[in-house]
Short mmCIF file of C-alpha atoms and ligand atoms in Angstrom, two decimals:
data_model
loop_
_atom_site.label_atom_id
_atom_site.label_comp_id
_atom_site.label_asym_id
_atom_site.label_seq_id
_atom_site.Cartn_x
_atom_site.Cartn_y
_atom_site.Cartn_z
CA MET A 168 19.86 12.43 -4.36
CA THR A 169 16.94 10.08 -5.16
CA ILE A 170 15.93 9.64 -8.80
CA SER A 171 13.06 7.66 -10.32
CA ARG A 172 13.48 4.32 -12.06
CA ARG A 173 12.53 5.93 -15.40
CA THR A 174 15.14 8.69 -14.96
CA ALA A 175 17.75 6.10 -13.98
CA LEU A 176 17.02 4.03 -17.09
CA ARG A 177 17.29 7.20 -19.26
CA VAL A 178 20.68 7.99 -17.67
CA ILE A 179 21.87 4.43 -18.34
CA ALA A 180 20.60 4.57 -21.95
CA ALA A 181 22.35 7.93 -22.51
CA CYS A 182 25.58 6.62 -21.00
CA VAL A 183 25.46 3.44 -23.09
CA GLY A 184 24.85 5.60 -26.17
CA ALA A 185 27.80 7.81 -25.35
CA GLY A 186 29.98 4.83 -24.42
CA THR A 187 30.49 6.21 -20.91
CA LEU A 188 28.46 3.75 -18.80
CA THR A 189 29.71 3.99 -15.25
CA LEU A 190 29.49 1.78 -12.17
CA SER A 191 27.26 4.31 -10.39
CA ALA A 192 24.62 4.08 -13.13
CA PHE A 193 24.58 0.30 -12.65
CA SER A 194 24.22 0.64 -8.88
CA VAL A 195 21.20 2.95 -9.28
CA GLN A 196 19.58 0.23 -11.37
CA ALA A 197 20.53 -2.55 -8.93
CA GLU A 198 19.16 -0.54 -5.98
CA ASP A 199 15.90 -0.17 -7.89
CA LYS A 200 15.54 -3.95 -8.19
CA LYS A 201 15.64 -4.62 -4.44
CA ILE A 202 12.71 -6.73 -3.23
CA THR A 203 10.30 -4.77 -1.04
CA LEU A 204 8.66 -6.67 1.81
CA GLY A 205 5.80 -5.22 3.85
CA PHE A 206 5.77 -6.80 7.33
CA ALA A 207 2.82 -6.27 9.69
CA GLN A 208 3.96 -7.17 13.22
CA VAL A 209 1.60 -8.02 16.11
CA GLY A 210 3.05 -5.46 18.54
CA ALA A 211 5.68 -5.30 21.26
CA GLU A 212 3.83 -7.21 23.96
CA SER A 213 6.60 -9.57 25.09
CA ALA A 214 10.32 -10.30 25.17
CA TRP A 215 9.58 -12.97 22.54
CA ARG A 216 8.06 -10.34 20.23
CA THR A 217 11.02 -7.97 20.69
CA ALA A 218 13.38 -10.79 19.68
CA ASN A 219 11.15 -11.65 16.71
CA THR A 220 11.11 -8.05 15.46
CA GLU A 221 14.88 -7.83 15.81
CA SER A 222 15.27 -11.12 13.90
CA VAL A 223 13.04 -9.90 11.03
CA LYS A 224 14.80 -6.51 10.78
CA SER A 225 18.35 -7.86 10.91
CA ALA A 226 17.61 -10.71 8.48
CA ALA A 227 16.06 -8.22 6.00
CA ALA A 228 19.17 -6.01 6.18
CA GLU A 229 21.42 -9.06 5.77
CA ALA A 230 19.40 -10.29 2.75
CA LYS A 231 19.35 -6.75 1.24
CA ILE A 232 15.56 -6.74 1.26
CA ASN A 233 13.84 -3.37 1.56
CA LEU A 234 11.65 -3.78 4.67
CA LYS A 235 8.53 -1.77 5.41
CA PHE A 236 7.64 -2.51 9.03
CA SER A 237 4.53 -1.72 11.06
CA ASP A 238 3.52 -2.44 14.68
CA ALA A 239 -0.21 -3.20 15.14
CA GLN A 240 -0.20 -2.77 18.93
CA GLN A 241 -2.03 -6.10 19.28
CA LYS A 242 -5.04 -4.85 17.29
CA GLN A 243 -6.32 -6.71 14.24
CA GLU A 244 -7.78 -3.55 12.69
CA ASN A 245 -4.31 -1.93 12.73
CA GLN A 246 -2.83 -4.97 11.02
CA ILE A 247 -5.54 -4.91 8.34
CA LYS A 248 -4.83 -1.18 7.75
CA ALA A 249 -1.10 -1.90 7.43
CA ILE A 250 -1.71 -4.72 4.93
CA ARG A 251 -4.02 -2.45 2.88
CA SER A 252 -1.32 0.21 2.81
CA TYR A 253 1.27 -2.35 1.61
CA ILE A 254 -1.16 -3.34 -1.17
CA ALA A 255 -1.56 0.34 -2.13
CA GLN A 256 2.23 0.76 -2.16
CA LYS A 257 2.52 -2.30 -4.47
CA VAL A 258 5.15 -4.07 -2.35
CA ASP A 259 6.55 -7.32 -3.80
CA VAL A 260 5.59 -9.54 -0.85
CA ILE A 261 3.49 -9.09 2.30
CA ALA A 262 4.27 -11.02 5.49
CA PHE A 263 2.47 -10.84 8.80
CA SER A 264 2.10 -12.51 12.15
CA PRO A 265 -1.68 -12.48 12.65
CA VAL A 266 -2.90 -11.13 16.00
CA VAL A 267 -5.90 -13.50 15.95
CA GLU A 268 -6.88 -16.52 13.81
CA SER A 269 -10.16 -15.36 12.24
CA GLY A 270 -11.36 -12.50 10.04
CA TRP A 271 -8.62 -12.35 7.40
CA GLU A 272 -10.45 -13.34 4.19
CA PRO A 273 -11.45 -9.84 2.92
CA VAL A 274 -7.98 -8.26 3.13
CA LEU A 275 -6.23 -11.39 1.84
CA LEU A 276 -8.60 -11.45 -1.14
CA GLU A 277 -7.53 -7.84 -1.83
CA ALA A 278 -3.86 -8.91 -1.76
CA LYS A 279 -4.65 -11.81 -4.08
CA ALA A 280 -6.48 -9.51 -6.52
CA ALA A 281 -3.41 -7.24 -6.51
CA LYS A 282 -1.24 -10.34 -7.19
CA ILE A 283 0.88 -9.75 -4.07
CA PRO A 284 1.96 -13.02 -2.42
CA VAL A 285 1.36 -13.30 1.34
CA ILE A 286 3.52 -15.23 3.82
CA LEU A 287 2.34 -15.97 7.36
CA THR A 288 4.90 -16.05 10.16
CA ASP A 289 4.63 -17.15 13.79
CA ARG A 290 0.82 -17.38 14.08
CA ASN A 291 -1.57 -19.24 11.81
CA ILE A 292 -4.98 -18.16 10.53
CA ASP A 293 -8.29 -19.93 10.15
CA VAL A 294 -9.37 -19.64 6.49
CA LYS A 295 -11.14 -22.12 4.21
CA ASP A 296 -9.21 -20.97 1.13
CA THR A 297 -5.55 -21.70 1.89
CA SER A 298 -4.53 -20.27 -1.50
CA LEU A 299 -4.82 -16.87 0.21
CA TYR A 300 -1.28 -17.37 1.54
CA VAL A 301 1.81 -19.03 0.12
CA THR A 302 3.28 -20.58 3.24
CA MET A 303 3.21 -20.44 7.05
CA ILE A 304 6.54 -20.29 8.89
CA GLY A 305 6.56 -20.94 12.64
CA SER A 306 5.93 -23.18 15.62
CA ASP A 307 3.36 -25.90 16.17
CA PHE A 308 1.56 -24.37 19.17
CA MET A 309 -0.67 -27.43 19.64
CA GLU A 310 2.43 -29.59 20.01
CA GLU A 311 3.87 -27.04 22.47
CA GLY A 312 0.70 -27.36 24.57
CA ARG A 313 0.98 -31.17 24.45
CA ARG A 314 4.62 -30.89 25.57
CA GLY A 315 3.59 -28.77 28.54
CA GLY A 316 0.82 -31.30 29.30
CA HIS A 317 3.19 -34.28 29.13
CA TRP A 318 5.63 -32.58 31.50
CA ILE A 319 2.75 -31.98 33.96
CA ALA A 320 1.45 -35.56 33.64
CA ASP A 321 4.93 -36.92 34.29
CA HIS A 322 5.61 -34.55 37.20
CA TYR A 323 2.44 -35.74 38.99
CA LYS A 324 2.58 -39.40 37.93
CA ASN A 325 2.86 -40.66 41.53
CA ASP A 326 0.50 -38.05 42.98
CA LYS A 327 -3.19 -38.79 43.62
CA GLY A 328 -4.13 -35.11 43.29
CA PRO A 329 -6.18 -33.08 43.05
CA VAL A 330 -3.90 -30.83 40.96
CA ASN A 331 -5.61 -27.44 40.71
CA ILE A 332 -4.42 -25.53 37.65
CA ALA A 333 -4.66 -21.75 37.17
CA GLU A 334 -4.27 -20.93 33.47
CA LEU A 335 -2.98 -17.58 32.22
CA GLN A 336 -4.12 -17.47 28.61
CA GLY A 337 -2.55 -15.44 25.82
CA THR A 338 -4.45 -12.96 23.63
CA VAL A 339 -8.07 -14.10 23.17
CA GLY A 340 -8.56 -15.68 19.73
CA SER A 341 -4.84 -15.93 18.94
CA ALA A 342 -3.38 -19.19 17.63
CA PRO A 343 -0.90 -19.70 20.51
CA ALA A 344 -3.60 -19.11 23.16
CA ASN A 345 -6.08 -21.45 21.44
CA ASP A 346 -3.56 -24.20 20.75
CA ARG A 347 -1.55 -24.13 23.99
CA HIS A 348 -4.88 -24.53 25.81
CA SER A 349 -6.12 -27.32 23.52
CA GLY A 350 -2.77 -29.17 23.59
CA LEU A 351 -2.87 -29.25 27.41
CA ILE A 352 -6.50 -30.41 27.49
CA GLU A 353 -5.76 -33.20 25.00
CA VAL A 354 -3.14 -34.67 27.36
CA ILE A 355 -4.84 -34.25 30.76
CA LYS A 356 -8.53 -34.66 29.88
CA ASN A 357 -8.78 -38.33 30.85
CA ASP A 358 -7.13 -37.94 34.24
CA PRO A 359 -9.70 -36.51 36.71
CA LYS A 360 -7.05 -35.45 39.22
CA PHE A 361 -6.22 -32.47 36.96
CA LYS A 362 -8.67 -29.57 37.28
CA ILE A 363 -8.42 -26.18 35.58
CA ILE A 364 -9.97 -24.10 38.37
CA ALA A 365 -9.30 -20.69 36.78
CA SER A 366 -8.56 -19.53 33.25
CA GLN A 367 -8.25 -15.94 32.03
CA SER A 368 -6.32 -13.92 29.45
CA GLY A 369 -3.33 -11.79 30.48
CA ASP A 370 -2.82 -10.76 26.83
CA PHE A 371 0.76 -12.14 26.74
CA THR A 372 2.06 -9.20 28.85
CA LEU A 373 3.88 -9.14 32.19
CA ALA A 374 1.43 -6.57 33.61
CA GLY A 375 -1.54 -8.64 32.39
CA GLY A 376 -0.12 -11.85 33.92
CA LYS A 377 0.48 -10.14 37.25
CA GLN A 378 -2.99 -8.57 37.38
CA VAL A 379 -4.81 -11.81 36.52
CA MET A 380 -2.70 -13.81 38.99
CA GLU A 381 -3.50 -11.31 41.77
CA ALA A 382 -7.21 -11.89 41.10
CA PHE A 383 -6.70 -15.70 41.06
CA ILE A 384 -4.86 -15.53 44.41
CA LYS A 385 -7.69 -13.48 45.93
CA THR A 386 -10.28 -16.06 44.85
CA TYR A 387 -8.41 -19.36 45.20
CA GLY A 388 -5.37 -18.60 47.43
CA ASN A 389 -3.48 -21.73 48.48
CA LYS A 390 -5.78 -24.03 46.48
CA ILE A 391 -3.67 -23.26 43.39
CA ASN A 392 -1.12 -26.04 42.81
CA LEU A 393 0.09 -25.13 39.34
CA VAL A 394 0.24 -22.06 37.09
CA TYR A 395 0.08 -22.81 33.35
CA ALA A 396 1.14 -19.53 31.69
CA HIS A 397 0.95 -19.25 27.90
CA ASN A 398 4.19 -17.22 27.82
CA ASP A 399 7.17 -16.16 29.91
CA ASP A 400 6.10 -12.54 30.37
CA MET A 401 2.81 -13.58 31.99
CA ALA A 402 4.63 -16.26 34.04
CA LEU A 403 7.07 -13.61 35.31
CA GLY A 404 4.15 -11.34 36.23
CA ALA A 405 2.45 -14.25 38.03
CA ILE A 406 5.68 -15.03 39.92
CA GLN A 407 5.79 -11.41 41.14
CA ALA A 408 2.14 -11.61 42.26
CA MET A 409 2.74 -14.89 44.13
CA GLU A 410 5.86 -13.57 45.87
CA GLU A 411 4.04 -10.41 46.93
CA ALA A 412 1.33 -12.67 48.41
CA GLY A 413 3.96 -14.64 50.38
CA MET A 414 3.76 -17.73 48.13
CA HIS A 415 6.77 -19.66 46.78
CA PRO A 416 6.54 -20.06 43.00
CA GLY A 417 8.55 -23.03 41.70
CA LYS A 418 8.22 -24.76 45.10
CA ASP A 419 4.73 -24.77 46.61
CA VAL A 420 3.19 -23.64 43.28
CA ILE A 421 4.54 -25.30 40.13
CA VAL A 422 5.06 -22.88 37.21
CA VAL A 423 4.85 -24.10 33.60
CA SER A 424 5.58 -21.58 30.85
CA PHE A 425 6.26 -21.13 27.13
CA ASP A 426 8.87 -19.32 24.98
CA ALA A 427 12.14 -20.15 26.83
CA THR A 428 13.38 -16.55 26.82
CA LYS A 429 16.34 -15.42 28.91
CA GLY A 430 13.81 -14.09 31.47
CA GLY A 431 12.26 -17.55 31.72
CA PHE A 432 15.69 -19.14 32.12
CA GLN A 433 16.64 -16.65 34.86
CA ALA A 434 13.43 -17.52 36.73
CA MET A 435 14.20 -21.25 36.39
CA ALA A 436 17.82 -20.76 37.50
CA ALA A 437 16.45 -18.93 40.57
CA GLY A 438 14.13 -21.90 41.28
CA LYS A 439 10.91 -19.93 40.59
CA MET A 440 9.77 -21.58 37.35
CA ASN A 441 9.76 -25.36 36.79
CA VAL A 442 9.70 -25.84 33.04
CA ASP A 443 9.81 -23.70 29.90
CA VAL A 444 8.50 -25.05 26.58
CA GLU A 445 10.54 -23.53 23.77
CA CYS A 446 8.99 -21.34 21.06
CA SER A 447 11.60 -19.76 18.81
CA PRO A 448 11.14 -16.15 17.66
CA LEU A 449 14.21 -16.27 15.40
CA LEU A 450 12.18 -16.57 12.20
CA GLY A 451 13.80 -13.73 10.20
CA PRO A 452 16.33 -15.74 8.13
CA GLN A 453 13.71 -18.37 7.11
CA LEU A 454 11.28 -15.58 6.20
CA MET A 455 13.79 -13.74 3.98
CA SER A 456 14.75 -16.95 2.21
CA ALA A 457 11.03 -17.69 1.59
CA VAL A 458 10.51 -14.12 0.30
CA LYS A 459 13.35 -14.54 -2.21
CA ASP A 460 11.99 -17.93 -3.33
CA VAL A 461 8.48 -16.55 -3.82
CA VAL A 462 9.77 -13.64 -5.91
CA ALA A 463 11.90 -16.07 -7.96
CA GLY A 464 8.79 -18.19 -8.58
CA LYS A 465 10.16 -21.21 -6.68
CA PRO A 466 7.63 -23.54 -5.02
CA LEU A 467 7.50 -23.53 -1.20
CA PRO A 468 6.01 -26.05 1.23
CA LYS A 469 2.68 -24.89 2.69
CA ARG A 470 4.08 -25.25 6.22
CA ILE A 471 7.65 -24.50 7.37
CA LEU A 472 7.97 -25.79 10.93
CA THR A 473 10.34 -24.48 13.62
CA GLU A 474 12.37 -27.02 15.61
CA GLU A 475 11.90 -26.70 19.37
CA THR A 476 12.38 -28.51 22.65
CA VAL A 477 11.46 -28.43 26.38
CA PHE A 478 13.76 -27.04 29.08
CA PRO A 479 13.22 -28.24 32.65
CA MET A 480 14.50 -26.16 35.56
CA SER A 481 17.43 -28.59 36.08
CA VAL A 482 19.20 -27.46 32.85
CA ALA A 483 18.53 -23.71 33.23
CA ALA A 484 21.77 -22.52 34.84
CA GLN A 485 24.01 -24.36 32.38
CA THR A 486 21.93 -23.40 29.30
CA LEU A 487 21.26 -19.73 30.17
CA PRO A 488 24.62 -18.38 28.86
CA THR A 489 23.89 -19.79 25.37
CA ARG A 490 20.33 -18.45 25.02
CA LYS A 491 20.05 -16.07 22.07
CA TYR A 492 16.82 -14.33 23.10
O1 AHR B 661 2.91 -15.94 18.88
C1 AHR B 661 3.96 -16.21 19.74
C2 AHR B 661 3.61 -15.74 21.11
O2 AHR B 661 3.34 -14.35 21.07
C3 AHR B 661 4.69 -15.89 22.16
O3 AHR B 661 4.60 -17.07 22.87
C4 AHR B 661 4.36 -14.75 23.04
O4 AHR B 661 5.37 -14.47 23.98
C5 AHR B 661 4.11 -13.71 22.05
O5 AHR B 661 3.62 -12.54 22.52
#
């Protein structure tokens, strides 16, 4: 039976008055004080996202936080609707992983006016007024792009080129797509042997990566020396497309990817992907601890950075059994 907070308090008051306060009356009150977190997820576009959702849900259960969860199916308007509904429901904290970087001011001003703190996870936003959110927990995508770029520069250090790169971009306007592209450019821009001959979004999905790669193969065929995929799902789709076209990914076409999921590791162990730049989706525990701190009025750093590394193909087989996602 569910009873309201007011009814519960009346029951407790009556019990105290009668000297018969019981444990169950206390537990009704304790249940009522649970923190409620509204979490607006991007979608379910990738293995990374599935692991991220699982991490958020299990960490909320572990931390005894009441989680309201929504899936925006990769659409900003759905995320904005979800955030508005969390404001209307007067949740204690709102967290979200923004689909794209821009366009968040109006809804975040509404959250601010309702005095509901907002935490960003995974992806960052582009706003002038950074007081619209408390903290941002997640990876440095620009650094990930640089790491991919440095691996490429090192791999071709004794090669005169040209090195023709086909880039499979993530969701248009998203922080990881923008920054993984910019990080690569920053590293290779002064070496003319590197040429990005094709660049298109596969929306971070396996099907999208495969479709875009099929089109690249039709146009550029054997001219493609390297595939730079913004995530493992698109890289796996591209690998399928190359194999169907009789190409040998990992051998005659170098494959560079991001996330370091089990799928990426399996492709590396099979010799089809050359390097995977790590991006950890296991943000749930850090998020729940930040939620508790915010509710307790504790100060938080504006940026909470995830620690990550780079996995070359040579370590894949031995590391695969220990991968958590
Ligand atoms: O924002 C993180 C990115 O989003 C991951 O690299 C990708 O797999 C996911 O869909």
